[in-house]
PDB file of C-alpha atoms in Angstrom:
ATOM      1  CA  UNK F 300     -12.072 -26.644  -7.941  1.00  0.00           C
ATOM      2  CA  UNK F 301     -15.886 -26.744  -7.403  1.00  0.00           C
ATOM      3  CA  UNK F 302     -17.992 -24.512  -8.667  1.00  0.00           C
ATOM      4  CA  UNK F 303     -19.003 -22.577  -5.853  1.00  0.00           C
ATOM      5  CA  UNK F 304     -15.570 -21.760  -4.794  1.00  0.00           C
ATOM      6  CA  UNK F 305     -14.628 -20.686  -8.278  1.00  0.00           C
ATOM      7  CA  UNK F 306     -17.913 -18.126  -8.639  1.00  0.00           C
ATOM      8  CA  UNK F 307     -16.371 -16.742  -5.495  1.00  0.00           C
ATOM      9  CA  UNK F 308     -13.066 -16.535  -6.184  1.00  0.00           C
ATOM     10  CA  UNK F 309     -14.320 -14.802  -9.133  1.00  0.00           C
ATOM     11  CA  UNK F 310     -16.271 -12.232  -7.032  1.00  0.00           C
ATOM     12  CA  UNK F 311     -13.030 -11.992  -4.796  1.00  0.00           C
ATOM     13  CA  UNK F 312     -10.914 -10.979  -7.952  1.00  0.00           C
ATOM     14  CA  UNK F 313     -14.071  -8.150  -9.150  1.00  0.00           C
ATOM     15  CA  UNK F 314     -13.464  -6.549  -5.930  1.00  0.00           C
ATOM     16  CA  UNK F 315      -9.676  -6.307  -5.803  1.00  0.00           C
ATOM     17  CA  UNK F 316      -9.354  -5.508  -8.833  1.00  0.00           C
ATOM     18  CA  UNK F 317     -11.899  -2.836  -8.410  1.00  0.00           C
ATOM     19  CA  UNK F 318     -10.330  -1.285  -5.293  1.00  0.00           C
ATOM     20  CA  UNK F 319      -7.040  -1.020  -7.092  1.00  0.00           C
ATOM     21  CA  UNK F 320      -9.016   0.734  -9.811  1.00  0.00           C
ATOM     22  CA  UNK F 321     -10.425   2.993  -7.630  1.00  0.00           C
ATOM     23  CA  UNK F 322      -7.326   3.938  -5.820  1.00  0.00           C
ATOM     24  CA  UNK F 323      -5.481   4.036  -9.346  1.00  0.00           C
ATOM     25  CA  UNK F 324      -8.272   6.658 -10.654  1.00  0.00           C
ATOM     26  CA  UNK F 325      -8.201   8.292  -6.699  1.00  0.00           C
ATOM     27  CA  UNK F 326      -4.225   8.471  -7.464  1.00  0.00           C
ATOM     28  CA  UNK F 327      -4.265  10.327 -11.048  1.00  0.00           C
ATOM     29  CA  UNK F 328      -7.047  13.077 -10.030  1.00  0.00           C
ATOM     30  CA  UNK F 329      -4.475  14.052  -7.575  1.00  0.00           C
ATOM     31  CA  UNK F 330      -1.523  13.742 -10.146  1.00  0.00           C
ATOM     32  CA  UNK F 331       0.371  10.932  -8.871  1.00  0.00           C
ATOM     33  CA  UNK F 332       1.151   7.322 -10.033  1.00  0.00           C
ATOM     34  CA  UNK F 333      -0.550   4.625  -7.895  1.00  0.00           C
ATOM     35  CA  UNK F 334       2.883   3.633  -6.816  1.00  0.00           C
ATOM     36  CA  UNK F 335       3.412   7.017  -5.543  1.00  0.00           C
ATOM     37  CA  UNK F 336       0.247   7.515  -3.590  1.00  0.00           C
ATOM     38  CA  UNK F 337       1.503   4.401  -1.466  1.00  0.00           C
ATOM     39  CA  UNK F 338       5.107   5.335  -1.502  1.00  0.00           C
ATOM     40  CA  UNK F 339       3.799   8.617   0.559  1.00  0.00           C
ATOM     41  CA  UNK F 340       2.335   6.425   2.725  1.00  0.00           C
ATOM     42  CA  UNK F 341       5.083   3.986   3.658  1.00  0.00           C
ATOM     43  CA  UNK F 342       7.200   6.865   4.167  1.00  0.00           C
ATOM     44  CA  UNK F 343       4.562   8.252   6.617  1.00  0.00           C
ATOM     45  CA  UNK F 344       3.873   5.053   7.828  1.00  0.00           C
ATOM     46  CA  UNK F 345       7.441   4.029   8.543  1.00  0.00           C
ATOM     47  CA  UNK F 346       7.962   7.833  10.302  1.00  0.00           C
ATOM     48  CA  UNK F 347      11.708   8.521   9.783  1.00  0.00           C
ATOM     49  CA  UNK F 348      12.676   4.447  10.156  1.00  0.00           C
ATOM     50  CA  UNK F 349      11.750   3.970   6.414  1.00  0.00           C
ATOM     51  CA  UNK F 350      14.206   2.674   3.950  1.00  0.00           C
ATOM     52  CA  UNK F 351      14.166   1.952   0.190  1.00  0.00           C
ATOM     53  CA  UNK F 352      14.258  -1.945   0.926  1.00  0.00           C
ATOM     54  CA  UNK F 353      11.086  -1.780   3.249  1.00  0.00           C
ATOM     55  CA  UNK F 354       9.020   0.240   1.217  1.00  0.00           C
ATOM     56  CA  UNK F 355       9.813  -2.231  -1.708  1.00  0.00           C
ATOM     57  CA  UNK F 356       9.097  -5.669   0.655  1.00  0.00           C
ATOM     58  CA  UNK F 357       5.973  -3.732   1.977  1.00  0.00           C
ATOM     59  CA  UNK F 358       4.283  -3.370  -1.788  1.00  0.00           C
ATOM     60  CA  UNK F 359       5.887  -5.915  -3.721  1.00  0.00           C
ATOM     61  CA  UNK F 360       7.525  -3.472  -6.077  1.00  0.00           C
ATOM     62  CA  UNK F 361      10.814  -4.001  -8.079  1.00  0.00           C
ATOM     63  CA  UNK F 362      13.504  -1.716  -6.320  1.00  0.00           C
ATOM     64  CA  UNK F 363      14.157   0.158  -9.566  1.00  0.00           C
ATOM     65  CA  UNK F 364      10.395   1.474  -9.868  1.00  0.00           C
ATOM     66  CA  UNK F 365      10.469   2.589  -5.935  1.00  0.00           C
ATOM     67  CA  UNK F 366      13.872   4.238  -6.554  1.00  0.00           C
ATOM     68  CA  UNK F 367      12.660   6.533  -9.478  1.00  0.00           C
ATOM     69  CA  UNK F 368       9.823   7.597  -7.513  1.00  0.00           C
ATOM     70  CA  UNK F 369      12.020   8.951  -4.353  1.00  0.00           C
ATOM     71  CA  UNK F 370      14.474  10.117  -6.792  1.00  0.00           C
ATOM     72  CA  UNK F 371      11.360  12.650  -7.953  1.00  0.00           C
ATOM     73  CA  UNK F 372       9.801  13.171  -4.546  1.00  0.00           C
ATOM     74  CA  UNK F 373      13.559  13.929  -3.776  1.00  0.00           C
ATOM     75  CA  UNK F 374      14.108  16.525  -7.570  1.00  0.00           C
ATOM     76  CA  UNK F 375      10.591  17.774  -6.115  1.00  0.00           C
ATOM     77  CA  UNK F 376      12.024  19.077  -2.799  1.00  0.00           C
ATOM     78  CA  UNK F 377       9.528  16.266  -0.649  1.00  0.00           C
ATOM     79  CA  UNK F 378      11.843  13.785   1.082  1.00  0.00           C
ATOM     80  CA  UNK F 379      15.673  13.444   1.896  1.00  0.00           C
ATOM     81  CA  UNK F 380      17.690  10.530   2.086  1.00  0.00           C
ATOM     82  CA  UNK F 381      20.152  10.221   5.318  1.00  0.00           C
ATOM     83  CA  UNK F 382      22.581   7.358   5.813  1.00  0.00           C
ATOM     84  CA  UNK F 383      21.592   4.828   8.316  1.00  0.00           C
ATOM     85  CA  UNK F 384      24.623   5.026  10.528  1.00  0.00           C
ATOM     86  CA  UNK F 385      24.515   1.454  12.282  1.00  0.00           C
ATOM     87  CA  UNK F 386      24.458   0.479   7.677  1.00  0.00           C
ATOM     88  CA  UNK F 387      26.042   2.628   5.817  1.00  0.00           C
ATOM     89  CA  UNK F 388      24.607   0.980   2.899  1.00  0.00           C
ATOM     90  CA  UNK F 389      20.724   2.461   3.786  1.00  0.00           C
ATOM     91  CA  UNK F 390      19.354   5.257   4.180  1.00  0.00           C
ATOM     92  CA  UNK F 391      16.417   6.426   5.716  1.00  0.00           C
ATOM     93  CA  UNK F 392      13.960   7.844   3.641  1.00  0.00           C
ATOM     94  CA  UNK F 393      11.959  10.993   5.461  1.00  0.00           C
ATOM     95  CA  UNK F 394      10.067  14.161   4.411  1.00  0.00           C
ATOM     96  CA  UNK F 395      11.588  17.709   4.330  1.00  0.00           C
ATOM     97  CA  UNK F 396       9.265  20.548   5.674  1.00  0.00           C
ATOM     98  CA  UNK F 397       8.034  20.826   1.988  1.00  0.00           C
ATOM     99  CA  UNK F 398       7.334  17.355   1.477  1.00  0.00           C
ATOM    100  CA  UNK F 399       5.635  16.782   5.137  1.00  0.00           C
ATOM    101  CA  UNK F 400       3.282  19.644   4.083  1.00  0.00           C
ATOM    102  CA  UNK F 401       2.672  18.337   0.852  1.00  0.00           C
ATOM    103  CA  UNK F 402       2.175  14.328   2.360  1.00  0.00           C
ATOM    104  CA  UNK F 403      -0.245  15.401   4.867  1.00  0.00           C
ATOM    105  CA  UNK F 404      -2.488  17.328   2.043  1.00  0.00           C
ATOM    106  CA  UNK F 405      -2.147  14.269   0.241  1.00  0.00           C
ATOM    107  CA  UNK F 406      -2.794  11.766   2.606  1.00  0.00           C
ATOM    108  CA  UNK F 407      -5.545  13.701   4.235  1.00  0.00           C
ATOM    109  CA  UNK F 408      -7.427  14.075   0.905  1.00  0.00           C
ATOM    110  CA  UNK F 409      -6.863  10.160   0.839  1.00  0.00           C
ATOM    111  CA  UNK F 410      -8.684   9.556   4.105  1.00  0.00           C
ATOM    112  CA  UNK F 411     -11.156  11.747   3.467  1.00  0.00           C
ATOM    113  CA  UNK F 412     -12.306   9.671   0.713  1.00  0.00           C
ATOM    114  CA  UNK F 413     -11.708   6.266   2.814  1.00  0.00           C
ATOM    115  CA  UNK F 414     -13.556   7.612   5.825  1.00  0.00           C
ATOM    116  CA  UNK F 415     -16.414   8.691   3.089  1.00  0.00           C
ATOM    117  CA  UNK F 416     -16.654   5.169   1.678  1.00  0.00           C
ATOM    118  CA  UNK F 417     -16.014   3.739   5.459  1.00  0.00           C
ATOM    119  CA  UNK F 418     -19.625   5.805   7.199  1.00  0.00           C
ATOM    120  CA  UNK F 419     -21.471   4.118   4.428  1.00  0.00           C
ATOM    121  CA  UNK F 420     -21.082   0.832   6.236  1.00  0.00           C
ATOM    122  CA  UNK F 421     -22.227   0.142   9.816  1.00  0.00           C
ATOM    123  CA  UNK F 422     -19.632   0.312  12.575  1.00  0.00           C
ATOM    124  CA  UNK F 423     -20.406  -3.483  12.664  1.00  0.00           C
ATOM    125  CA  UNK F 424     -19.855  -4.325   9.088  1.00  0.00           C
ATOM    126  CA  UNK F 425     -16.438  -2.528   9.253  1.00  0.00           C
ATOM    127  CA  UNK F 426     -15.233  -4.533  11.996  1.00  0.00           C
ATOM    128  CA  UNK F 427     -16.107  -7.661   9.908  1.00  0.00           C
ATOM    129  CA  UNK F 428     -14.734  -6.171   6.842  1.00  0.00           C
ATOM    130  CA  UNK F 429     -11.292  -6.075   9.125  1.00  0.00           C
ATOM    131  CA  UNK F 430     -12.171  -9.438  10.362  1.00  0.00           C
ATOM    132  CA  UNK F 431     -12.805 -11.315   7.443  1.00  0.00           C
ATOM    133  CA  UNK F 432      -9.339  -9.705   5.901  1.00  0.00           C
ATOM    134  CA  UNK F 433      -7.797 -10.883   7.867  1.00  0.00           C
ATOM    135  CA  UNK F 434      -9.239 -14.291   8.273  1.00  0.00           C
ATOM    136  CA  UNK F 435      -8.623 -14.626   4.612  1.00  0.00           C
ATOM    137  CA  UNK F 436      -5.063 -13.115   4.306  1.00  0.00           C
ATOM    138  CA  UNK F 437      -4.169 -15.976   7.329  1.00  0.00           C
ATOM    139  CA  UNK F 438      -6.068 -18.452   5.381  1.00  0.00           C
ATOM    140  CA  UNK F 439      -4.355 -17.737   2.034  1.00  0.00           C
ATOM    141  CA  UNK F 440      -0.794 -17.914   3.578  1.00  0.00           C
ATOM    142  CA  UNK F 441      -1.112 -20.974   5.273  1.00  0.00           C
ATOM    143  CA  UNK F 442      -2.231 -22.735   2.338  1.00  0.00           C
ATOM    144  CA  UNK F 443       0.784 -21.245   0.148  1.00  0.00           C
ATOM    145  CA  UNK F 444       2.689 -22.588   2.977  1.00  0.00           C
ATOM    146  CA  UNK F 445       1.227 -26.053   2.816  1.00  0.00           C
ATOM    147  CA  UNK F 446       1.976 -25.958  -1.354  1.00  0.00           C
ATOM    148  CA  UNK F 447       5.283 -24.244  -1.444  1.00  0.00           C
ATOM    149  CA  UNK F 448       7.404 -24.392   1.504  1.00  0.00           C
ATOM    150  CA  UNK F 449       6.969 -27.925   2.162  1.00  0.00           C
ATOM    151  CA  UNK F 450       8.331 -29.025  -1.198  1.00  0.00           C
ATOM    152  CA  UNK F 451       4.823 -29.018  -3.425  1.00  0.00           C
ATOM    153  CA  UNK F 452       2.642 -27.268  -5.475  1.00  0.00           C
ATOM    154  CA  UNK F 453       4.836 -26.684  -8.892  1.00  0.00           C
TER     155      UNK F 453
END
């Protein structure tokens, strides 16, 4: 790897890791886990079509970890399970009146912040931010591609 690509690679990982940090301190001033602050998003996200599988494929957690959070937000009165009737196996995960009041307080708070952060950037340099996400995200998967699905890279 040359040296250029390393220094940034390095830079890369001082931001991520930074923006989870952020989020993780954003999360526990509002007395949730990180985990949790995202669960109440998929859930929101997902509106009503959200199961316990998706919300573990959408952030890569194990499905024990996502299951003990909606087992709280469910003890807590903030979501209710119902079986998917076309799989009786799922159920959809989706707020009770409680937890849709509580959600939206949450998640409101949450893009308050982001929109804060967001206006101190030109409307210009967030449409590159977006751009060069997703550039990079496109970038990285085709080159795990190349290494792993075509028989390489271990």
């Amino acid at each position: 790897m040359t040296d250029n690509i390393k220094k940034q690679l390095d830079d890369y990982y001082d931001f991520w890791f930074g923006m989870n940090n952020l989020y993780e301190m954003w999360s526990k001033r509002h007395n949730l886990s990180y985990y949790s602050l995202f669960v109440l998003y998929i859930i929101k996200k997902k509106q009503g079509e959200c199961t316990q599988k998706m919300i573990c494929t959408e952030l890569l957690l194990p499905k024990q970890t996502v299951n003990t959070i909606l087992n709280s937000f469910e003890n807590l009165g903030y979501i209710k399970k119902t079986i998917d009737e076309n799989n009786k196996r799922n159920k959809f995960i989706s707020y009770t009146e409680k937890g849709e009041i509580y959600s939206n307080e949450i998640l409101d708070k949450l893009f308050e912040f982001e929109e804060k952060a967001m206006k101190k950037m030109t409307p210009k340099q967030r449409v590159q931010m977006a751009e060069i996400n997703s550039i990079s995200l496109k970038c990285f998967e085709e080159a795990f591609d190349e290494m792993y699905k075509q028989g390489g890279g271990d």
